[in-house]
Every structure is written in structure tokens, then in C-alpha cells.
Coordinates of C-alpha atoms and ligand atoms in Angstrom, one line a residue:
X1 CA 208.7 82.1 -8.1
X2 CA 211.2 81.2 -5.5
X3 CA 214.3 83.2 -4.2
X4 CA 217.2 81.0 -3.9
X5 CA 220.5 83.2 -1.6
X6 CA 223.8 81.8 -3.5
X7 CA 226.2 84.0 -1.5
X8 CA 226.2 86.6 1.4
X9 CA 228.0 89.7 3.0
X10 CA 226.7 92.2 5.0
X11 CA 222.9 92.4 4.6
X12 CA 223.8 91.8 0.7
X13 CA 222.8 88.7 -0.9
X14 CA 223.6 86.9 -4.4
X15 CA 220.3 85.4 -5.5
X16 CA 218.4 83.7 -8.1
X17 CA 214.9 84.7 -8.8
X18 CA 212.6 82.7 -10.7
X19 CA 209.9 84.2 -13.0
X20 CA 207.8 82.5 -15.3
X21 CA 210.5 83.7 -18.2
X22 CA 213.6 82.9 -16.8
X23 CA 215.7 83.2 -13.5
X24 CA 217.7 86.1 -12.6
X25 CA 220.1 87.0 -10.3
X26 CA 219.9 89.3 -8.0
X27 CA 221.4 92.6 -7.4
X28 CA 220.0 93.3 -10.0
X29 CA 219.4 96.2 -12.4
X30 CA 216.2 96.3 -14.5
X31 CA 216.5 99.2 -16.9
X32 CA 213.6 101.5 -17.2
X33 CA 211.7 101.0 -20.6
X34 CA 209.0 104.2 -21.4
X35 CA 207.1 102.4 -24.2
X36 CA 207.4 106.2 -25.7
X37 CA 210.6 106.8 -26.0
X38 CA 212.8 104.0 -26.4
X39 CA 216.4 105.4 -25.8
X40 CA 218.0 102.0 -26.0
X41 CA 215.9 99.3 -27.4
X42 CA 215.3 96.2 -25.5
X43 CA 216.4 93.9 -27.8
X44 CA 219.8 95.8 -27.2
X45 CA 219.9 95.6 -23.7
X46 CA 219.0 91.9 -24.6
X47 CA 221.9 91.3 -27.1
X48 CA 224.2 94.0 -26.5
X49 CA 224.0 94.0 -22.2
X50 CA 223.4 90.7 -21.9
X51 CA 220.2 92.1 -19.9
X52 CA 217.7 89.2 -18.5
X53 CA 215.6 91.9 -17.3
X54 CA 214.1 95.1 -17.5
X55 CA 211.1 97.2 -15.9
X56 CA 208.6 99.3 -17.9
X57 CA 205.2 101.1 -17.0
X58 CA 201.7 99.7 -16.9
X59 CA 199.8 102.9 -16.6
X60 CA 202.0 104.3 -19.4
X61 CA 201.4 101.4 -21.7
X62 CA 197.6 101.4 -21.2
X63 CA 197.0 104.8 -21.7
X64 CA 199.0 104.9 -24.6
X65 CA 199.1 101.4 -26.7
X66 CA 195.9 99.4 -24.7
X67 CA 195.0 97.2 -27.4
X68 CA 198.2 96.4 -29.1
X69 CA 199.8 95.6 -25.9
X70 CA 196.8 93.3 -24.4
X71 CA 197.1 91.8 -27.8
X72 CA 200.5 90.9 -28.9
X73 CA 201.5 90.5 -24.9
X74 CA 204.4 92.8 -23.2
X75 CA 207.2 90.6 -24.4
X76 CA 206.1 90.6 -27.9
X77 CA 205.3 94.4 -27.9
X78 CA 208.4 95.2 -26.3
X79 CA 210.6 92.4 -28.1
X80 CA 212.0 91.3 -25.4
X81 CA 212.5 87.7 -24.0
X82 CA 213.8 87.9 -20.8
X83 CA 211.5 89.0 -17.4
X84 CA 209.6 91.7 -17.5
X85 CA 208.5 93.5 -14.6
X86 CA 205.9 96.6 -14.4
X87 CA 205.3 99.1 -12.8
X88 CA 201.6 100.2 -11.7
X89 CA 202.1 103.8 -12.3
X90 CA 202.5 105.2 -9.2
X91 CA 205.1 107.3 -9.7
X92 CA 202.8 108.9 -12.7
X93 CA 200.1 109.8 -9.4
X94 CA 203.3 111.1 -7.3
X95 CA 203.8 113.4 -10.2
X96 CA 200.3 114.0 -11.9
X97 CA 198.2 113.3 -8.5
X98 CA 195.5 112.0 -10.4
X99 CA 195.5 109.5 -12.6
X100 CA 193.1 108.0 -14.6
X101 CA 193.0 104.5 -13.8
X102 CA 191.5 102.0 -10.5
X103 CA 193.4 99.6 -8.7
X104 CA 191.4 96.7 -10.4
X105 CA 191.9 97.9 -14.1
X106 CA 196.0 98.0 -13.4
X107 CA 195.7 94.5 -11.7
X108 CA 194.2 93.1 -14.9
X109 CA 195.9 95.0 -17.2
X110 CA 199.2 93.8 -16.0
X111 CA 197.8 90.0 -15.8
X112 CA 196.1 90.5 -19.6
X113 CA 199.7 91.4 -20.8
X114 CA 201.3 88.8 -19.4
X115 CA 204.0 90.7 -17.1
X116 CA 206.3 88.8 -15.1
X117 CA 206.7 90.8 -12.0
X118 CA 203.5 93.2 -11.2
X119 CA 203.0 95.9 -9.0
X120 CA 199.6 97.2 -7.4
X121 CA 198.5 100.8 -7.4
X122 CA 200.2 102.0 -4.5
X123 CA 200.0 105.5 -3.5
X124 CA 203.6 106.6 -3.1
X125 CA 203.8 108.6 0.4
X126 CA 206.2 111.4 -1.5
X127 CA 208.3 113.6 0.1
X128 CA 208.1 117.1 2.3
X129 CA 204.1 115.5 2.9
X130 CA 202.5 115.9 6.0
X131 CA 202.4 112.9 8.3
X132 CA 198.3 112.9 8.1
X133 CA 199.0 112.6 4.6
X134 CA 201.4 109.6 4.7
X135 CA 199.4 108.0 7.3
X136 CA 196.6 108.1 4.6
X137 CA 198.8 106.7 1.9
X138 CA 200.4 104.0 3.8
X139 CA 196.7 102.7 4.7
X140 CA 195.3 103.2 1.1
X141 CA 198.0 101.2 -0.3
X142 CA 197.7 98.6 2.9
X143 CA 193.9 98.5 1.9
X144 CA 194.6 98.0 -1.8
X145 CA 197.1 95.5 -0.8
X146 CA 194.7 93.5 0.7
X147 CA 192.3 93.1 -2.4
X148 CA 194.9 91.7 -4.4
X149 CA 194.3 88.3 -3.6
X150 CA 190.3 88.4 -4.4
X151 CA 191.6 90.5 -8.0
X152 CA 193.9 88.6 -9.5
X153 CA 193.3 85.7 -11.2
X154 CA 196.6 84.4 -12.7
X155 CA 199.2 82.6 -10.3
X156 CA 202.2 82.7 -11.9
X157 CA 203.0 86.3 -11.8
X158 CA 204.9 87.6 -9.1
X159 CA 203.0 90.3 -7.1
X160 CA 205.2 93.5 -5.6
X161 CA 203.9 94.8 -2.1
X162 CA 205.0 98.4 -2.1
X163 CA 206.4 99.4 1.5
X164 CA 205.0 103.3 1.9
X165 CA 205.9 105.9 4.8
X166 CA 208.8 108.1 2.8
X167 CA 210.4 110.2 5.9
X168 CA 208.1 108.8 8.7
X169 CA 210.2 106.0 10.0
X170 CA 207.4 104.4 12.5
X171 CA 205.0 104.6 9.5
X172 CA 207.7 102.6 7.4
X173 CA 207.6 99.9 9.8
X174 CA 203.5 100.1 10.4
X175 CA 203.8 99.1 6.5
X176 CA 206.2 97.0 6.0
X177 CA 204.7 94.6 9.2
X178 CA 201.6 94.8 7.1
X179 CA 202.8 94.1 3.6
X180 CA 205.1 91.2 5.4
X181 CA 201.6 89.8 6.7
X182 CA 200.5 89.4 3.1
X183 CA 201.2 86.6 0.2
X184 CA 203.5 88.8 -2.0
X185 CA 206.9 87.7 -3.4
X186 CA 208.5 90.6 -3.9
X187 CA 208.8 93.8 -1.4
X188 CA 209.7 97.7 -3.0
X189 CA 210.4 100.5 -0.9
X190 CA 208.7 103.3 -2.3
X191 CA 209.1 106.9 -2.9
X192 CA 213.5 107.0 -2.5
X193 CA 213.9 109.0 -5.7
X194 CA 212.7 112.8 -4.3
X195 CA 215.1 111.3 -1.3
X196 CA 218.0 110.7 -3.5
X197 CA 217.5 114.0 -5.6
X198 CA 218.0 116.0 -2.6
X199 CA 221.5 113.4 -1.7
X200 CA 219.7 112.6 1.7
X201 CA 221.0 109.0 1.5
X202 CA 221.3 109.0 5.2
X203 CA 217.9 109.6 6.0
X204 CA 217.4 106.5 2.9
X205 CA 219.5 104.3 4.9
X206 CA 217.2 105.1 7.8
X207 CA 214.0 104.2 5.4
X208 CA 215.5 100.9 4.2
X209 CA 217.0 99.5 7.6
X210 CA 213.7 100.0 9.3
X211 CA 212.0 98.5 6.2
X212 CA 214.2 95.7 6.2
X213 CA 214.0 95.0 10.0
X214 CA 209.9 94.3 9.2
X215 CA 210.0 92.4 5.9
X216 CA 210.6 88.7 5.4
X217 CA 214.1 88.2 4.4
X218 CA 213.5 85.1 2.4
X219 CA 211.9 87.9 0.0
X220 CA 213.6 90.1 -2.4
X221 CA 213.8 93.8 -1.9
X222 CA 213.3 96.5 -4.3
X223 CA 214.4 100.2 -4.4
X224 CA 212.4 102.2 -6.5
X225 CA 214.3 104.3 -8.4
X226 CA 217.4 104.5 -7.0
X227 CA 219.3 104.4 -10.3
X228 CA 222.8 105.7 -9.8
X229 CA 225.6 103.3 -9.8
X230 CA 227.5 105.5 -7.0
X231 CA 224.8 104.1 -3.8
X232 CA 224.4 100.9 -5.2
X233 CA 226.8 99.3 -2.8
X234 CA 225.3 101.2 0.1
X235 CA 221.9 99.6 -0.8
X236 CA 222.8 96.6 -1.7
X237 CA 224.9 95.9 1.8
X238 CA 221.4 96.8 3.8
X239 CA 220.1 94.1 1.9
X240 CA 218.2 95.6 -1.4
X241 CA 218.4 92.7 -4.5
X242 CA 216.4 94.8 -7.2
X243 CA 216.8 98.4 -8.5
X244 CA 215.7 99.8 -11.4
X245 CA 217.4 102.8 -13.6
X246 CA 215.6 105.7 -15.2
X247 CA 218.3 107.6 -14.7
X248 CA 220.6 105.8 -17.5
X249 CA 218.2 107.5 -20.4
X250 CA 217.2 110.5 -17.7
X251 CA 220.6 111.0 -17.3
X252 CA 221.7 111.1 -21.1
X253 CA 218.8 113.1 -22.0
X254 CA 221.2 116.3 -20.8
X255 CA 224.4 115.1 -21.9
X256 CA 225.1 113.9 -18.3
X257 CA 227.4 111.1 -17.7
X258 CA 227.4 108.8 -15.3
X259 CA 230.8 106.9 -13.3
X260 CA 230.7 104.7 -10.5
X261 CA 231.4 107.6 -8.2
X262 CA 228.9 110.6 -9.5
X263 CA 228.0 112.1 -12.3
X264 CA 229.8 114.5 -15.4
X265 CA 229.0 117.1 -18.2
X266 CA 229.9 115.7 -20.9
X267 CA 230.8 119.4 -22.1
X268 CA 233.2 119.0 -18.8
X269 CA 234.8 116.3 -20.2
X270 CA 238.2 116.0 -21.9
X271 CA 238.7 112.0 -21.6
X272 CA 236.3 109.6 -20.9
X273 CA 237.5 107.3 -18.1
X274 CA 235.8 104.1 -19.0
X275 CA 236.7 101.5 -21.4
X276 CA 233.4 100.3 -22.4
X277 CA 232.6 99.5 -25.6
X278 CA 231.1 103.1 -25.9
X279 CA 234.1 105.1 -24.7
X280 CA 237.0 102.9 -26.0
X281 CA 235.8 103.3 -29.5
X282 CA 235.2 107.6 -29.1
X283 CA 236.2 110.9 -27.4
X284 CA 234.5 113.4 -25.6
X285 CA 234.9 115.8 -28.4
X286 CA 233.3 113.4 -31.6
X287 CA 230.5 112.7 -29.3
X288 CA 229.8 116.1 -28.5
X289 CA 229.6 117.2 -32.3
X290 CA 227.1 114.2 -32.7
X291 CA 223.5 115.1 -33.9
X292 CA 221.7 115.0 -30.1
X293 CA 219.5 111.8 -30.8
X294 CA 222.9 110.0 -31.2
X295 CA 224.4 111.4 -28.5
X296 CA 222.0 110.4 -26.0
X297 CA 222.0 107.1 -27.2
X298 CA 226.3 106.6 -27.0
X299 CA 225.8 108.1 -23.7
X300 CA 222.5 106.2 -22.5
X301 CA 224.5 102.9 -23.6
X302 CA 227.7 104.1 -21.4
X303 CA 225.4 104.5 -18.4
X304 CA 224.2 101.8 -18.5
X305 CA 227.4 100.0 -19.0
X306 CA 228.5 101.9 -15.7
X307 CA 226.0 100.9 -14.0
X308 CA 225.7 97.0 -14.9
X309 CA 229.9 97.4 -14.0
X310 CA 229.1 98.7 -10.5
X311 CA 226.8 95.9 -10.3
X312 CA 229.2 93.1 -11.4
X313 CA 231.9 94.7 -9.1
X314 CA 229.7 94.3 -6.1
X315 CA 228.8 91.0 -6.7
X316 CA 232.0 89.8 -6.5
X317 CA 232.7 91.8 -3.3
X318 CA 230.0 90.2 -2.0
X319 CA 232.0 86.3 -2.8
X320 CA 235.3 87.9 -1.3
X321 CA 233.9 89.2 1.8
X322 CA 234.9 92.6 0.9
X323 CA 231.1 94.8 0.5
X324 CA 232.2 97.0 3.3
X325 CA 235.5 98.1 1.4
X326 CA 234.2 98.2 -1.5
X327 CA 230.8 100.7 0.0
X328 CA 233.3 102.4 1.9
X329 CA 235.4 103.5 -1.4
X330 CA 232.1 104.5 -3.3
X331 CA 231.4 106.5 0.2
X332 CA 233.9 108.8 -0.4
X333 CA 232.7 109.5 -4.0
X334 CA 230.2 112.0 -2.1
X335 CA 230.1 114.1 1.7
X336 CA 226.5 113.3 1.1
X337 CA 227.4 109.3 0.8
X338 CA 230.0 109.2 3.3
X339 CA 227.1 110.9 5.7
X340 CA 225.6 107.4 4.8
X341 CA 227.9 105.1 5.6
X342 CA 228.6 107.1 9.1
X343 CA 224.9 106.6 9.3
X344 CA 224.9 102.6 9.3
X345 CA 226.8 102.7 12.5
X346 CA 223.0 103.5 14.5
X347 CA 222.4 99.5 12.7
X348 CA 225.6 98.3 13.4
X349 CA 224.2 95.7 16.2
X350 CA 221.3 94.5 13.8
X351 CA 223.7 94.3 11.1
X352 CA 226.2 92.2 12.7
X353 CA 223.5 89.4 13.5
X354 CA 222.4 89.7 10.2
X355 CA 225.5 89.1 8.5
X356 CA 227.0 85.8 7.5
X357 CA 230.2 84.6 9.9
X358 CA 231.4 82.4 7.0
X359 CA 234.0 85.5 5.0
X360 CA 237.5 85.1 6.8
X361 CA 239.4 86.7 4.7
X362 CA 241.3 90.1 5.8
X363 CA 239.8 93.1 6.9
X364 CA 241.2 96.6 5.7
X365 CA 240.7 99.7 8.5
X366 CA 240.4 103.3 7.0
X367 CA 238.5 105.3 9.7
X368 CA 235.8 104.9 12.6
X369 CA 233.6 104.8 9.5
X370 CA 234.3 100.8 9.7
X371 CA 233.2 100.6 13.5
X372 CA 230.3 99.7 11.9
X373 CA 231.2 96.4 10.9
X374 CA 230.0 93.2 12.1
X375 CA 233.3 91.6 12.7
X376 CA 233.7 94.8 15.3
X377 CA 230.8 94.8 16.8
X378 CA 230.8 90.5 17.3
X379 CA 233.9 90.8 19.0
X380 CA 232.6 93.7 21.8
X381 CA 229.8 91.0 22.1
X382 CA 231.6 88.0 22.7
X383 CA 233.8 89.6 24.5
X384 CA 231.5 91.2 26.8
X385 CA 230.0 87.6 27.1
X386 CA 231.5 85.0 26.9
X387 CA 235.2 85.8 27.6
X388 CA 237.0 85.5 31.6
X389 CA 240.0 86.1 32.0
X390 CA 242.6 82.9 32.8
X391 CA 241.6 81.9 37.0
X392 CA 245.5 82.8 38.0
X393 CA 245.3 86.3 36.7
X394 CA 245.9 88.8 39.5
X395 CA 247.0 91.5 37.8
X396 CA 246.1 92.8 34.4
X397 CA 249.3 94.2 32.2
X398 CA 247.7 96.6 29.1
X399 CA 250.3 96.6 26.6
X400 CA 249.9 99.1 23.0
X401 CA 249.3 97.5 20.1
X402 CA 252.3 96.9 17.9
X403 CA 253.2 96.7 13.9
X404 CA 253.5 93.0 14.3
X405 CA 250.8 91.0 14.4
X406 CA 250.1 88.8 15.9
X407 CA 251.2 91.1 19.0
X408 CA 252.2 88.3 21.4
X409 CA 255.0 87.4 18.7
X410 CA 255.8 91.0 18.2
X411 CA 259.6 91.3 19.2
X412 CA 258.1 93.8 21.7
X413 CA 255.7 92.3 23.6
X414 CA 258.4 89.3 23.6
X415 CA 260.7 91.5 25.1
X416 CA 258.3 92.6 27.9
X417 CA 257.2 89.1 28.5
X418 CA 261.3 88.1 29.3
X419 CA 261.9 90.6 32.1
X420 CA 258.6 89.9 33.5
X421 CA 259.1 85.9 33.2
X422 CA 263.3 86.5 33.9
X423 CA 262.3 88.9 37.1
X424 CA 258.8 87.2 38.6
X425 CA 259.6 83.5 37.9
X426 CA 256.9 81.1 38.9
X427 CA 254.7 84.7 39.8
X428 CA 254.4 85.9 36.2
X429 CA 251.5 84.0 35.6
X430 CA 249.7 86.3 37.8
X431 CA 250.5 88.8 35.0
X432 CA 247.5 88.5 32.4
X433 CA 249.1 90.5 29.6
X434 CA 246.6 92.2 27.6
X435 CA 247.0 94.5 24.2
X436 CA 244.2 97.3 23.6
X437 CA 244.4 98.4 19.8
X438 CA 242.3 99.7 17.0
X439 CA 239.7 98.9 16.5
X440 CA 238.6 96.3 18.7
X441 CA 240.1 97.5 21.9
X442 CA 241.3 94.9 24.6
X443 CA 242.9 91.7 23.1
X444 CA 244.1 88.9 25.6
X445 CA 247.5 87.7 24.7
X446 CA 246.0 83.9 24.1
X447 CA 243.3 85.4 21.6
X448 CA 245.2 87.6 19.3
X449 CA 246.3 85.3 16.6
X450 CA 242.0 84.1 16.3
X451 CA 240.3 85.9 13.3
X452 CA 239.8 88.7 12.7
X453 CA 242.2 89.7 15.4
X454 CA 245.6 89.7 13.5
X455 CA 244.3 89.6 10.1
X456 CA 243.5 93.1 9.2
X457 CA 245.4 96.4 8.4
X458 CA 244.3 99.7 10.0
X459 CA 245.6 103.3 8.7
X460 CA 247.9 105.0 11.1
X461 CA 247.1 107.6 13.4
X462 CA 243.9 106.7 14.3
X463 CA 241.3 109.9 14.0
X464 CA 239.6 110.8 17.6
X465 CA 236.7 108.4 17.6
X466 CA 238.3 105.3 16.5
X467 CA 240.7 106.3 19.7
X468 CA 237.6 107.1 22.0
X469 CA 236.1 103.7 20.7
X470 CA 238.8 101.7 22.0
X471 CA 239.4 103.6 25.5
X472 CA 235.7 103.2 25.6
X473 CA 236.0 99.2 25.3
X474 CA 239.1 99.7 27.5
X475 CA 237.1 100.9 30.2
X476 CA 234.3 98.4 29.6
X477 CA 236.6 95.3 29.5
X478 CA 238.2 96.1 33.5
X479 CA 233.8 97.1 34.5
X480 CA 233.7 93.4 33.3
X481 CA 236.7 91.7 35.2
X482 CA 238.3 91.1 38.7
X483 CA 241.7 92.0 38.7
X484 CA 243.3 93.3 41.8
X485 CA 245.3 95.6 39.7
X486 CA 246.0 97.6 36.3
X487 CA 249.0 98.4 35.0
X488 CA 249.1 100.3 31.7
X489 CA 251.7 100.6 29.3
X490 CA 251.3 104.1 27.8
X491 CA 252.1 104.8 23.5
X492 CA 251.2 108.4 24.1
X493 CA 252.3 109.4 20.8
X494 CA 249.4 107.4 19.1
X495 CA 246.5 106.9 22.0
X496 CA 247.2 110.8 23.5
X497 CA 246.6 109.9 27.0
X498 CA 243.0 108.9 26.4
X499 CA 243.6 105.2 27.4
X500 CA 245.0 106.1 30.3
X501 CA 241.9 108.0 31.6
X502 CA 239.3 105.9 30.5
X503 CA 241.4 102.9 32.1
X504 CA 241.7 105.2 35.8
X505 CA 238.0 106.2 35.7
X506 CA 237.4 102.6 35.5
X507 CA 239.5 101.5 38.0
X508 CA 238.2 104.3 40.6
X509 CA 234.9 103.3 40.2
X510 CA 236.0 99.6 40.6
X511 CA 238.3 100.9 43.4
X512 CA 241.2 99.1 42.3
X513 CA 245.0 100.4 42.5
X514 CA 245.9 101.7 38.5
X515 CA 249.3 102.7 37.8
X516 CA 250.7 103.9 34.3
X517 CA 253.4 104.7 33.0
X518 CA 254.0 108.2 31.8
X519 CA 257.5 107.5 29.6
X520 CA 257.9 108.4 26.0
X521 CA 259.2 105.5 24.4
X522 CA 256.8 102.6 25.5
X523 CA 259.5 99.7 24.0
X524 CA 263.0 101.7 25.5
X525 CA 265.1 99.2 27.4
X526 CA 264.8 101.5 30.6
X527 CA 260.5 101.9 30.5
X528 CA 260.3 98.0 30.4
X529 CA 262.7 97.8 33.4
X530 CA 260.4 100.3 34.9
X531 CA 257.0 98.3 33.7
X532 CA 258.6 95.1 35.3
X533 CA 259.8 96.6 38.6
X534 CA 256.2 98.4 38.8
X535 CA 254.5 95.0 38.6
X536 CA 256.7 92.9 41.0
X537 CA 255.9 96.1 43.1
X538 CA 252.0 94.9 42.5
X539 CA 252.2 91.4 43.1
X540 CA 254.0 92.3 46.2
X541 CA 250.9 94.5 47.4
X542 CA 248.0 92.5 49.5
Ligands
ZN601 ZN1 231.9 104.1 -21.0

């Protein structure tokens, strides 16, 4: 039952999973099975999806087909020959509060029809609960937890350990540093799906992060119901592997239709804009006339096609390096998601030293929203840390950022370098020539060709907290130095004079001479005579 990482980005890993029928790979999608009402059959999923997995219920199958199951054995009963995991039926207690069933009968149940992954009976914390009552139902299923190991009796079934707490963050992490304590190989974070009815998939970033920061990442995560292709990518890039989908059948059940950025009527509908082998075959229109029993099932078998797509598309994000752009397209799918994203900025310093340095492929810019990412925030760090400016340095010359990058090969910032070198001579070395840009602020000439510095694309003009970010790090980067002097080169068409205060606060409180300036066109011939006469002016100063 080990968990072998292939590939990661972000807090998002490729892995394999082992179960005693098969590895999978992880992220991965089990579709919901309810033994009841099979919408798609799992030998479908098998043959048709190519599925290796698939999730059904425990409590449902013993209260409904108890002998047949225990007899013939899950994958028998359900046909189905890839792994099977179950689910103890606590989302039947969320719903029906009492169920009729103890933790020890589910254990053996689930061992006596030979499940692959198992689940004990948590008690889901819900939503809108008091905290007395989540308290209670993070300790219950802590408790129950516990007596797993003197229950069971069969090793070769991987055990779940349900992470409880729903809104109450500090509750999340009591449980999670609990469940971590104990032998299970697989983690789930309960109760997401009132969470995600209600779109609040900020306040589920908050539950998974803090989950995450007390689990053992060498084990896989699961998100209980979170079954819409449109978050998958935000989950998966805080480090959830499993999910399972309800929703696909749920979903179909009233003519909904699902796309990798939200959900459609299908009476809304005058194309279908998918070419799966569902929709490339049909219209809107013949599938609406369909009797409803096969129109559920043509538009079951398109969401889940949707979904194992989304799935596929993040997996190879995840080999390019490119999970934030891709989470950061879906983001806009939905206010609600974007809210999200904006949201993993409050991680942003726990998900940098999470997340792999390996990727060096380009980076693309769209907002402040990407802030957030590690390559950002490891910069500000090692900046901050480990970077001083060359000994010589006197003065410190803040140039705009340019088109061109690298910027010290920018015909620009070549052109200010030759009346500087042409007018100072053997001085201009006492020039440390600087460019703050977006979005990782103050870039030293003799860094900005090292990655990620010159290999990324941002989106012209900056909006106001991209530009507040990098006259914050402005400000931080002359806290953090000694020169005797700033000079800064203005752009005030782009950076709207914010630099330039951030930069003179700093200097005041350093009480070093600043001078900027104020001309309209940083790069005319006549403001870099001016820029060069102002520094020789500088250097000339004790
Ligand atoms: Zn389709």
C-alpha cells in the first residue's frame, strides 16, 4: 500500500497508489457507485473510461444487499476489477443523523467484502454546527479512530482517517495532528460538499491548507465530495490526490451539464462544446427529446468524460510546471473561485517551501492573483537573505523595467549605462544600477538574466496591488542595504508615482539623500542627460 510521488508542482503531486487490486495514479477521480441506482455501470467506467477505480457506499450496500455482497465480494457484486474504495456511510448520518449501524459492524463489513480502500465511521462535523458540536465530532471520530487497530483484522486494506472540524479551522488542525499520529494510509477531509454547495471555496482552501499543514505528506489526501471538474485544479495545487464524484450522476439526474468551467441546462443549450464521444455523436436538441432514463445516462457519461478531461489536463500541467496557469484560468470560470485563488495568497510562504524548485520553464503574469506563487515569494526570500549588493556600490541607480528582457541588454538600460560609463569613467562603478519591475520588484543588473527573472510575461498595466507589491519590495530592498544615495528613474505612466514614495519614505527613515526624477519620458535623450548629470552630482557629494 505504498504512495510513490512521480512528478510535482505546487502542493500537487503525480502518484501511484498501490491497493491490493491494482495501482492507481493519483489525482485521481473515483466515481461514485450507489449500489441502487446504477447510472453508469462499472463495467463501463471499466471499459468505456478506462476507470481503475471507483468509490461506492458501505452503509448503503449493507442495508440494502448484506448477504449477497458479503458473499460474492464487492468486486464481484459490483463487476468491477479495478480498486474499490468505500465509504463508511457517513455522509448517510450527516443527512439522516442516525443511522443504523456501529463503528465495529462497518469495519467488518467493509473487510468481509473485501474493499480495497475502507473508511471508518466518522461523524462528519457538517456545516452551520455549533463549535460544541464539532468539538464533539472531531473527538468521536478521533476516539473511533483509535479502535481501528484493535478492530480490524485484515492488513491489506487500506484504512482512511477522516480529518473532521468543517469551518473551525483550529479544530481542523486538533484533527488532523491526531489522525497524522495514527497508522492510516490514506487521509480525507470531511464534510467540503455543504461548503462547496454554498461556492465558499475560499473558506475550503482555508480547511484544506490547514489540513494539509498537519498531515503526513508521504500520505495521499482525499476530498470528500468535491466532484466538479471546475475546482479540481484549485485542490489539487494544495496538495489533494483523490476526489470522488457524485455529482456526475447527481448532476445528470436534472438535465445539468457539466464543463470544465461550471455547470449548464441542458434546456440552455444550443451546441454542446465538447467533443467526447457523447457530444460528437448528438445535439442538444436529440438528447433533449430522449426518453429521461437515456438522457441521464448520455449526460452522466459526458460528465464524467469532463471531469476525467479536467483531470488529464492537470496532470500534464503538473509535468510542465504550469498548475498555477492552468488554476488561474479555471479561477476565472467563477467570482466565487477566483475569491479562491486570491485566498492562497494568506499560504503563499508555506506554499513556496512546499513546492518543488525543479520546473524552469516560463512563467505567465495575469494579475496580483499570481503574487501567490512560489517562484515570487522565493525570490523576496533570497533576496532579503542572502543577496548584498557588489562592495563598490555607493550609490544605488533604480531604473523601470523595460520590454526587453533581460533588462541590462535592453537598448535602454544600454543607453543609460553609456552616458554614465562615457561621463563617470573609472567612478561608474560606484553606480549599482538596479531595475524594480512586476512582479518581483528590485532586480540587480548582474541577476536579471537568472530564472525566473527574464523568463516570464506579465500583462500590461499592472492593476494597483501588483504596483503596491513592488513599491512595497522597493522600499524593503533600500531597509535592507547601505547605499549613501538613491536615485530613481521615474516611468510614471505605468508605476503612477507610487515607487517614488515608497522609495522616499524609505530613504527618510534611513536618512539618506533620494532624488527622482519627475520627467515624462523615462528613455528621452534629454532625461538621461539629466539622470547622468544628477548622479555625477551624487558621487560628487561627501
Ligand atoms: Zn461531452
Amino acid at each position: 500500500m505504498s504512495f510513490e510521488i512521480a512528478d510535482r508542482d505546487l502542493m500537487a503531486r503525480i502518484g501511484r497508489f498501490e491497493t491490493k487490486s491494482g495501482v492507481v495514479e493519483t489525482p485521481l477521480l473515483l466515481p461514485v457507485i450507489n449500489p441502487n441506482v446504477k447510472t453508469v455501470l462499472p463495467k463501463t467506467l471499466e471499459e468505456k473510461f478506462g476507470c481503475r477505480a471507483l468509490i461506492t457506499n458501505a452503509y448503503i450496500t449493507e442495508k440494502s444487499f448484506k448477504e449477497t455482497a458479503s458473499e460474492k465480494g464487492l468486486h464481484d457484486f459490483l463487476n468491477f476489477n479495478g480498486s474499490i474504495m468505500t465509504d463508511s456511510g457517513a455522509y448517510q448520518l450527516l443527512i439522516y443523523k442516525d443511522i443504523e449501524t456501529s463503528p465495529e459492524e462497518i469495519v467488518h463489513f467493509q473487510e468481509k467484502i473485501d474493499t480495497d480502500i475502507a473508511t471508518i465511521l466518522d461523524i462528519p462535523t457538517g456545516w452551520g454546527v455549533s463549535k460544541e458540536y464539532a468539538r464533539y465530532t472531531v473527538n468521536e471520530t478521533i476516539k473511533r479512530a483509535k479502535k481501528l487497530e484493535k478492530m480490524k483484522t485484515r492488513d491489506d486494506i487500506a484504512w482512511v482517517g477522516p480529518v473532521q472540524g468543517g469551518q473551525y479551522l483550529d479544530l481542523v488542525a486538533k484533527s488532523a495532528k491526531e489522525m497524522a499520529k495514527l497508522p492510516f494510509q490514506i487521509h480525507a477531509l470531511g464534510s467540503p460538499t455543504p461548503v462547496m454547495e454554498q461556492y465558499k471555496f475560499d473558506l475550503l482552501v482555508d480547511m484544506i491548507v490547514t489540513a494539509k499543514m498537519n498531515l503526513p505528506a508521504s500520505r495521499p489526501l482525499h476530498l470528500f465530495g468535491a466532484g466538479h471538474p471546475f475546482m479540481f485544479s484549485l485542490a489539487v495545487a494544495l496538495g489533494c490526490d483523490l476526489f470522488d464524484s457524485a455529482a456526475y450522476a447527481l448532476f445528470a439526474r436534472q438535465d445539468r451539464y457539466m464543463t470544465e468551467s461550471g455547470t449548464t441546462r441542458l434546456d440552455e443549450l444550443e451546441y454542446f462544446p465538447c467533443s467526447c464521444q457523447v457530444c460528437s455523436k448528438t445535439d442538444p436538441k436529440t438528447v433533449k427529446a430522449l426518453p429521461k432514463e437515456d438522457r441521464q445516462k448520455l449526460l452522466a457519461e459526458h460528465n464524467l468524460h469532463v471531469s476525467f478531461c479536467e483531470l488529464r489536463q492537470i496532470k500534464q500541467a503538473i509535468t510542465e510546471g504550469r498548475l498555477w496557469e492552468h488554476l488561474e484560468m479555471r479561477a476565472h470560470s467563477h467570482p466565487a473561485l477566483l475569491q479562491a485563488a486570491k485566498k492562497v495568497r494568506k499560504y503563499s510562504e508555506y506554499l513556496e517551501k512546499q513546492s518543488p524548485i525543479t520546473k524552469r520553464n516560463g512563467i505567465f503574469f495575469f494579475s496580483s492573483v499570481g503574487l501567490a506563487r512560489p517562484q515570487v515569494v522565493r525570490y523576496r526570500k533570497r533576496l532579503a537573505d542572502r543577496y548584498s549588493p557588489p562592495p563598490k556600490a555607493k550609490i544605488l541607480l533604480l531604473l523601470p523595467q523595460t520590454r526587453t528582457k533581460p533588462f541590462h541588454n535592453s537598448k535602454e538600460h544600454e543607453m543609460v549605462k553609456k552616458e554614465i560609463q562615457q561621463s563617470l569613467g573609472a567612478t561608474a562603478d560606484l553606480v549599482h544600477v538596479c531595475t524594480y519591475s512586476a512582479p518581483f520588484g528590485v532586480v540587480p543588473a548582474e541577476l536579471d538574466d537568472i530564472y525566473p527573472l527574464s523568463q516570464n510575461e506579465i500583462a500590461f498595466p499592472f492593476d494597483a496591488e501588483t504596483v503596491m507589491y513592488v513599491a512595497q519590495q522597493a522600499a524593503n530592498y533600500i531597509m535592507n542595504t547601505n547605499y549613501d544615495h538613491v536615485i530613481l528613474l521615474r516611468d510614471p505612466k505605468v508605476w503612477r508615482g507610487k515607487i517614488a514614495a515608497a522609495c522616499r519614505r524609505a530613504c527618510e527613515k534611513r536618512q539618506v539623500p533620494f532624488t527622482t526624477l519627475r520627467e515624462r519620458d523615462p528613455w528621452a535623450k534629454n532625461t538621461i542627460e539629466h539622470l547622468t548629470a544628477v548622479t555625477r552630482k551624487a558621487l560628487m557629494q561627501p
